[in-house]
Short mmCIF file of C-alpha atoms in Angstrom, two decimals:
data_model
loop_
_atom_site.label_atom_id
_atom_site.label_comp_id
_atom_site.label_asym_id
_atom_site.label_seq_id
_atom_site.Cartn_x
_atom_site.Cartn_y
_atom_site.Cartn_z
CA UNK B 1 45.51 -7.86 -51.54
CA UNK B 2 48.06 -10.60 -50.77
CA UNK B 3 50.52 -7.80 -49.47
CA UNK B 4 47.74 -6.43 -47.11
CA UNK B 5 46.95 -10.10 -45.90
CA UNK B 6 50.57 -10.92 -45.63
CA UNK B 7 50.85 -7.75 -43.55
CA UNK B 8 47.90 -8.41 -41.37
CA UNK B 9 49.16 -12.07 -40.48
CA UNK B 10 52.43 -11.03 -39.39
CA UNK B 11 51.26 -8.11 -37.45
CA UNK B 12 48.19 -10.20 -35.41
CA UNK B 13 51.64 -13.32 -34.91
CA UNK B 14 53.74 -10.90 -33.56
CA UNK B 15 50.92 -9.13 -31.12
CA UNK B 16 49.91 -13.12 -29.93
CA UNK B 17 53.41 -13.93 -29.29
CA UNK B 18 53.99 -10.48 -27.54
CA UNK B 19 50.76 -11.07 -25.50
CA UNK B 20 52.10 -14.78 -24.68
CA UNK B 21 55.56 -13.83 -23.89
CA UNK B 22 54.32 -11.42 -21.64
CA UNK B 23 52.30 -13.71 -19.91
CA UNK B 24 54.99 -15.89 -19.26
CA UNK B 25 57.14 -12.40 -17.82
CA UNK B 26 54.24 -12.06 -15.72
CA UNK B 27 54.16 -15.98 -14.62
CA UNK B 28 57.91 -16.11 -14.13
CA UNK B 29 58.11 -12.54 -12.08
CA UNK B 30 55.19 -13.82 -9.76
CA UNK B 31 57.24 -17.04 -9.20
CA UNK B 32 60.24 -15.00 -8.32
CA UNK B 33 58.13 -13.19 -6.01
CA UNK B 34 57.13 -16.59 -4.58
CA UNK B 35 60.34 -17.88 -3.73
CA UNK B 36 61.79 -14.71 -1.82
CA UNK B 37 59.02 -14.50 0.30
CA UNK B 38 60.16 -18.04 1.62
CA UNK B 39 63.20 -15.90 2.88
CA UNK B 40 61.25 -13.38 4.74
CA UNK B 41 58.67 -15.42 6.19
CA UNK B 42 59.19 -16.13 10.41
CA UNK B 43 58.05 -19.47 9.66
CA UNK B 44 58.77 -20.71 6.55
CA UNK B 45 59.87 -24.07 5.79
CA UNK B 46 62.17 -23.41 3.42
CA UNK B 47 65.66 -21.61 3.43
CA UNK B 48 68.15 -20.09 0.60
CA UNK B 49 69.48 -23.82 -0.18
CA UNK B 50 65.93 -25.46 -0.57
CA UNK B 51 64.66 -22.95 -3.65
CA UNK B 52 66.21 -24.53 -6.53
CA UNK B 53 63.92 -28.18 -5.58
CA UNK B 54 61.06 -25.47 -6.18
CA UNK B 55 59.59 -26.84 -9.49
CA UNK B 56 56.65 -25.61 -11.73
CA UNK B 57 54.86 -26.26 -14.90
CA UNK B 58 55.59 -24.11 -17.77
CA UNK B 59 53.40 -20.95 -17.75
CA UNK B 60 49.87 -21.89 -19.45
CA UNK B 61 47.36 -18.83 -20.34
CA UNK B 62 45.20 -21.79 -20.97
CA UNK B 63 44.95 -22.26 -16.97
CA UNK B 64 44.17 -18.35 -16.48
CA UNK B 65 40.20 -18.37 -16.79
CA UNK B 66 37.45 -15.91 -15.82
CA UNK B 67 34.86 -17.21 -13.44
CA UNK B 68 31.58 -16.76 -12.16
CA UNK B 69 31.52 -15.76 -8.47
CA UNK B 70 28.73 -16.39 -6.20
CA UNK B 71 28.13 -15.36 -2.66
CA UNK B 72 27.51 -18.10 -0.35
CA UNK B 73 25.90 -17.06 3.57
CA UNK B 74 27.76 -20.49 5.19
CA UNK B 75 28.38 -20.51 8.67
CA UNK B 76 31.61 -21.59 10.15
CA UNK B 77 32.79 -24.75 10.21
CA UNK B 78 36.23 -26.66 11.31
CA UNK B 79 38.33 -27.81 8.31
CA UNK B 80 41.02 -30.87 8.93
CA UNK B 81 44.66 -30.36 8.47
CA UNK B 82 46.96 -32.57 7.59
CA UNK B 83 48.38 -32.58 11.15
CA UNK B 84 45.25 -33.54 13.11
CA UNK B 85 44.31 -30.45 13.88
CA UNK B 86 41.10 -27.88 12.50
CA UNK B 87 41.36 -24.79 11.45
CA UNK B 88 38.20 -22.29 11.25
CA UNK B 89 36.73 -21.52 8.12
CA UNK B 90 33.36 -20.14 6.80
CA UNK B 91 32.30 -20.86 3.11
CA UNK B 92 32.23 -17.56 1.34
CA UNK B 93 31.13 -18.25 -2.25
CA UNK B 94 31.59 -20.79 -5.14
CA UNK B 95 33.49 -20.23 -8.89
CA UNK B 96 32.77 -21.52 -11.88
CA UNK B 97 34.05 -21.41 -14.89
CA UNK B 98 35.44 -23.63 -17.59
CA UNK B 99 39.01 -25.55 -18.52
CA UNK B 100 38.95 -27.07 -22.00
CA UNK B 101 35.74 -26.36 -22.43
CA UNK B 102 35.19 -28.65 -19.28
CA UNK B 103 33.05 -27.11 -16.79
CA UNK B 104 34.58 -27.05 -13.13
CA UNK B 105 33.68 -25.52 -10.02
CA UNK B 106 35.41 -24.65 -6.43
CA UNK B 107 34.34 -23.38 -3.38
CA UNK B 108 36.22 -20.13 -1.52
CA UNK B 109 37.01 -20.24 1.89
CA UNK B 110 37.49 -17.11 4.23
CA UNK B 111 39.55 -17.77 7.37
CA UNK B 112 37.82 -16.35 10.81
CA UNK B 113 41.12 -15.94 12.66
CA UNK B 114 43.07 -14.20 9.64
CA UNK B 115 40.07 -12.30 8.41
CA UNK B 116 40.90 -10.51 12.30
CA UNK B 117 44.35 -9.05 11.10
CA UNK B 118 44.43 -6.18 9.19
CA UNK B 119 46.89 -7.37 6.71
CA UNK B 120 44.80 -10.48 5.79
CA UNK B 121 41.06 -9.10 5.99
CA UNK B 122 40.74 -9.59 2.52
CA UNK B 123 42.38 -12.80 2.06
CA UNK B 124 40.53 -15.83 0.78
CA UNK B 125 41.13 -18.99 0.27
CA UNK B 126 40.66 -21.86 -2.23
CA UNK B 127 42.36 -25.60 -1.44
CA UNK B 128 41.87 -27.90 -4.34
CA UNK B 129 43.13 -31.60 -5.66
CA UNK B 130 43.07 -32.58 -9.29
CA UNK B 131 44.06 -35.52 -11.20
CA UNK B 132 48.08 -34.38 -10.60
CA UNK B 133 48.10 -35.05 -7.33
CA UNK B 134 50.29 -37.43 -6.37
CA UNK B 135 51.89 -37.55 -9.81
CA UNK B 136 53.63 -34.39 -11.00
CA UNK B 137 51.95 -32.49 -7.95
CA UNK B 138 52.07 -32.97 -4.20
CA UNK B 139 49.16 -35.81 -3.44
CA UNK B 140 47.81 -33.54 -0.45
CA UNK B 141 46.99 -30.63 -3.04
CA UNK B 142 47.47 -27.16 -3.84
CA UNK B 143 46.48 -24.08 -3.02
CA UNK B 144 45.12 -20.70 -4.39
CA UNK B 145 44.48 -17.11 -2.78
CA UNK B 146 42.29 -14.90 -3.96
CA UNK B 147 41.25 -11.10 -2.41
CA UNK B 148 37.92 -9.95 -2.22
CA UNK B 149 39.08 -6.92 -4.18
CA UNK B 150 39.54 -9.34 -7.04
CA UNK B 151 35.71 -10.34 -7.15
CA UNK B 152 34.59 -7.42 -9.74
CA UNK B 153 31.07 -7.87 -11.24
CA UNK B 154 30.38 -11.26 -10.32
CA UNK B 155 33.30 -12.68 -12.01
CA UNK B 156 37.02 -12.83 -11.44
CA UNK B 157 40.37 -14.26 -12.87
CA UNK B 158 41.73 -18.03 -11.61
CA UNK B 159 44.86 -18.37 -12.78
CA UNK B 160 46.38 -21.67 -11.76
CA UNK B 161 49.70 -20.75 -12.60
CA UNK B 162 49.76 -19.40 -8.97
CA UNK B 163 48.28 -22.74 -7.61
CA UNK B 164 51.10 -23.64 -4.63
CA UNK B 165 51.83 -25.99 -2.58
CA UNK B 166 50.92 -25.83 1.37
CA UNK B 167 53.86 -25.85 3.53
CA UNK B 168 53.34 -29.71 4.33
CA UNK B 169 54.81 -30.60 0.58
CA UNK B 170 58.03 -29.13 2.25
CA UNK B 171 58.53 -29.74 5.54
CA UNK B 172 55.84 -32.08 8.77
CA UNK B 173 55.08 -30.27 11.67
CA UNK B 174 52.17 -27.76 9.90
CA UNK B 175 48.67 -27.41 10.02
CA UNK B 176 47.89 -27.58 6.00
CA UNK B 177 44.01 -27.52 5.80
CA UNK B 178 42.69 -30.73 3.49
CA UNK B 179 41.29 -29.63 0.31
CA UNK B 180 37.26 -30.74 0.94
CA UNK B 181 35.43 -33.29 -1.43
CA UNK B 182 33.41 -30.75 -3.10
CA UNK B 183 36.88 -28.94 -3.95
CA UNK B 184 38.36 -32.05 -5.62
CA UNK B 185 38.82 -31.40 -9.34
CA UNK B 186 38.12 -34.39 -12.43
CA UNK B 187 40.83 -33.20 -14.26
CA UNK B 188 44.44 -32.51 -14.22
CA UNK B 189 45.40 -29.00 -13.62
CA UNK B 190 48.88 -29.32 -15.40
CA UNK B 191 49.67 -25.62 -13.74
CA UNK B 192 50.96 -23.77 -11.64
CA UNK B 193 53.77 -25.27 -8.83
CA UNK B 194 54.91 -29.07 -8.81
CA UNK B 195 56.70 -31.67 -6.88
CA UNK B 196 59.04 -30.55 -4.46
CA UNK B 197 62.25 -32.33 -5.24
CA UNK B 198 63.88 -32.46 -1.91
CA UNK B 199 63.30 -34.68 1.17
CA UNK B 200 60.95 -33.18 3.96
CA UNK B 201 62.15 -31.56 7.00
CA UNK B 202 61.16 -31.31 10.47
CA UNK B 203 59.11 -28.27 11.95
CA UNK B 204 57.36 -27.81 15.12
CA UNK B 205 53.79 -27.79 14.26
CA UNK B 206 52.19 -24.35 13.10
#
C-alpha cells in the first residue's frame, strides 16, 4: 500500500509541477509576444533599446481566475485620459470573481471608435488600479483586454499576468484613459507587468 501511495504522490507532484511550468511557458511566451509588438506598432513608445526596462512579476496561476460575466445596456459616455483629453466608451458588462478568496469586481469597457474597425470589433477593455500602483506598478494603472469571443457561458478567464501598462508609463504625449472609481481594486494585484525602469520620453499626443 505504501508503494502504491508513494507512486501516486510522485505521479500527482510531477503532473502539478508540469501544469505550473507550463503556465509559466505560457506567461513568458505571451510576454515575448508583448514586447515585439512594441517593434511593429506605428506608434509605439518604445524602441529595440527600451525592452530590457520592461519588468514583470513572476508568473502567478493564482492571478488567472474564472469570472462571472454580466451584460450591462450602458450608454456611452466620455472617459478622461491622462492627457486632458476623452475618449468614447460604453459600459459593456461587469466581472466578478474572487482573488484569495477576496471577492472583487471590474467593469468592461467597449470602445465606440475601435469597435468601427474590423480588426478591433471584438476588442474590450478593462482599466484598473490596485494597491501596487505607485509602488511596484505604474501609479496611473494597468490595463487588460479581453474579446467578446472569450465571454463563454457567462463566465470567462482574467488572468492578470497580462495586466500592462498604458503607453503613458513609457513615454507623455498619449491619451491613456483613467481607470474609473468603480474599477479601483482593494488589493494588490502582485501580477502581471511592473515599473518601467527607464525615464519617460516625449511623444506627440495620440
Amino acid at each position: 500500500m505504501k508503494v502504491v501511495l508513494s507512486t501516486l504522490f510522485i505521479v500527482l507532484v510531477a503532473a502539478f509541477g508540469s501544469q505550473a511550468q507550463t503556465f509559466t511557458e505560457e506567461t513568458n511566451q505571451y510576454r515575448n509576444h508583448y514586447k515585439e509588438e512594441f517593434l511593429h506598432s506605428d506608434n509605439s513608445p518604445l524602441k529595440a533599446a527600451d525592452l530590457p526596462y520592461l519588468q514583470f512579476y513572476e508568473p502567478d496561476s493564482t492571478y488567472r481566475v474564472v469570472a462571472h460575466f454580466e451584460k450591462a445596456k450602458g450608454k456611452s459616455f466620455e472617459m478622461p485620459t491622462y492627457s486632458g483629453m476623452n475618449k468614447t466608451y460604453v459600459k459593456y458588462g461587469t466581472l466578478k470573481f474572487k482573488v484569495n478568496g477576496r471577492r472583487q469586481k471590474l467593469t468592461v469597457y467597449r470602445s465606440l471608435s475601435l469597435q468601427q474597425l474590423a480588426k478591433y470589433k471584438d476588442y474590450l477593455f478593462i482599466p484598473f488600479k490596485d494597491k501596487t500602483n505607485g509602488a511596484d506598478t505604474y501609479g496611473g494603472g494597468r490595463y487588460l483586454d479581453l474579446k467578446t469571443t472569450d465571454l463563454k457561458d457567462g463566465t470567462c478567464v482574467l488572468d492578470f499576468n497580462k495586466a500592462y501598462n498604458p503607453y503613458c508609463a513609457y513615454s507623455t504625449g498619449y491619451n491613456c484613459p483613467i481607470p474609473p472609481l468603480n474599477n479601483h481594486l482593494a488589493i494588490a494585484v502582485t501580477a502581471g507587468e511592473k515599473n518601467f525602469t527607464k525615464h519617460h520620453q516625449e511623444a506627440s499626443i495620440k
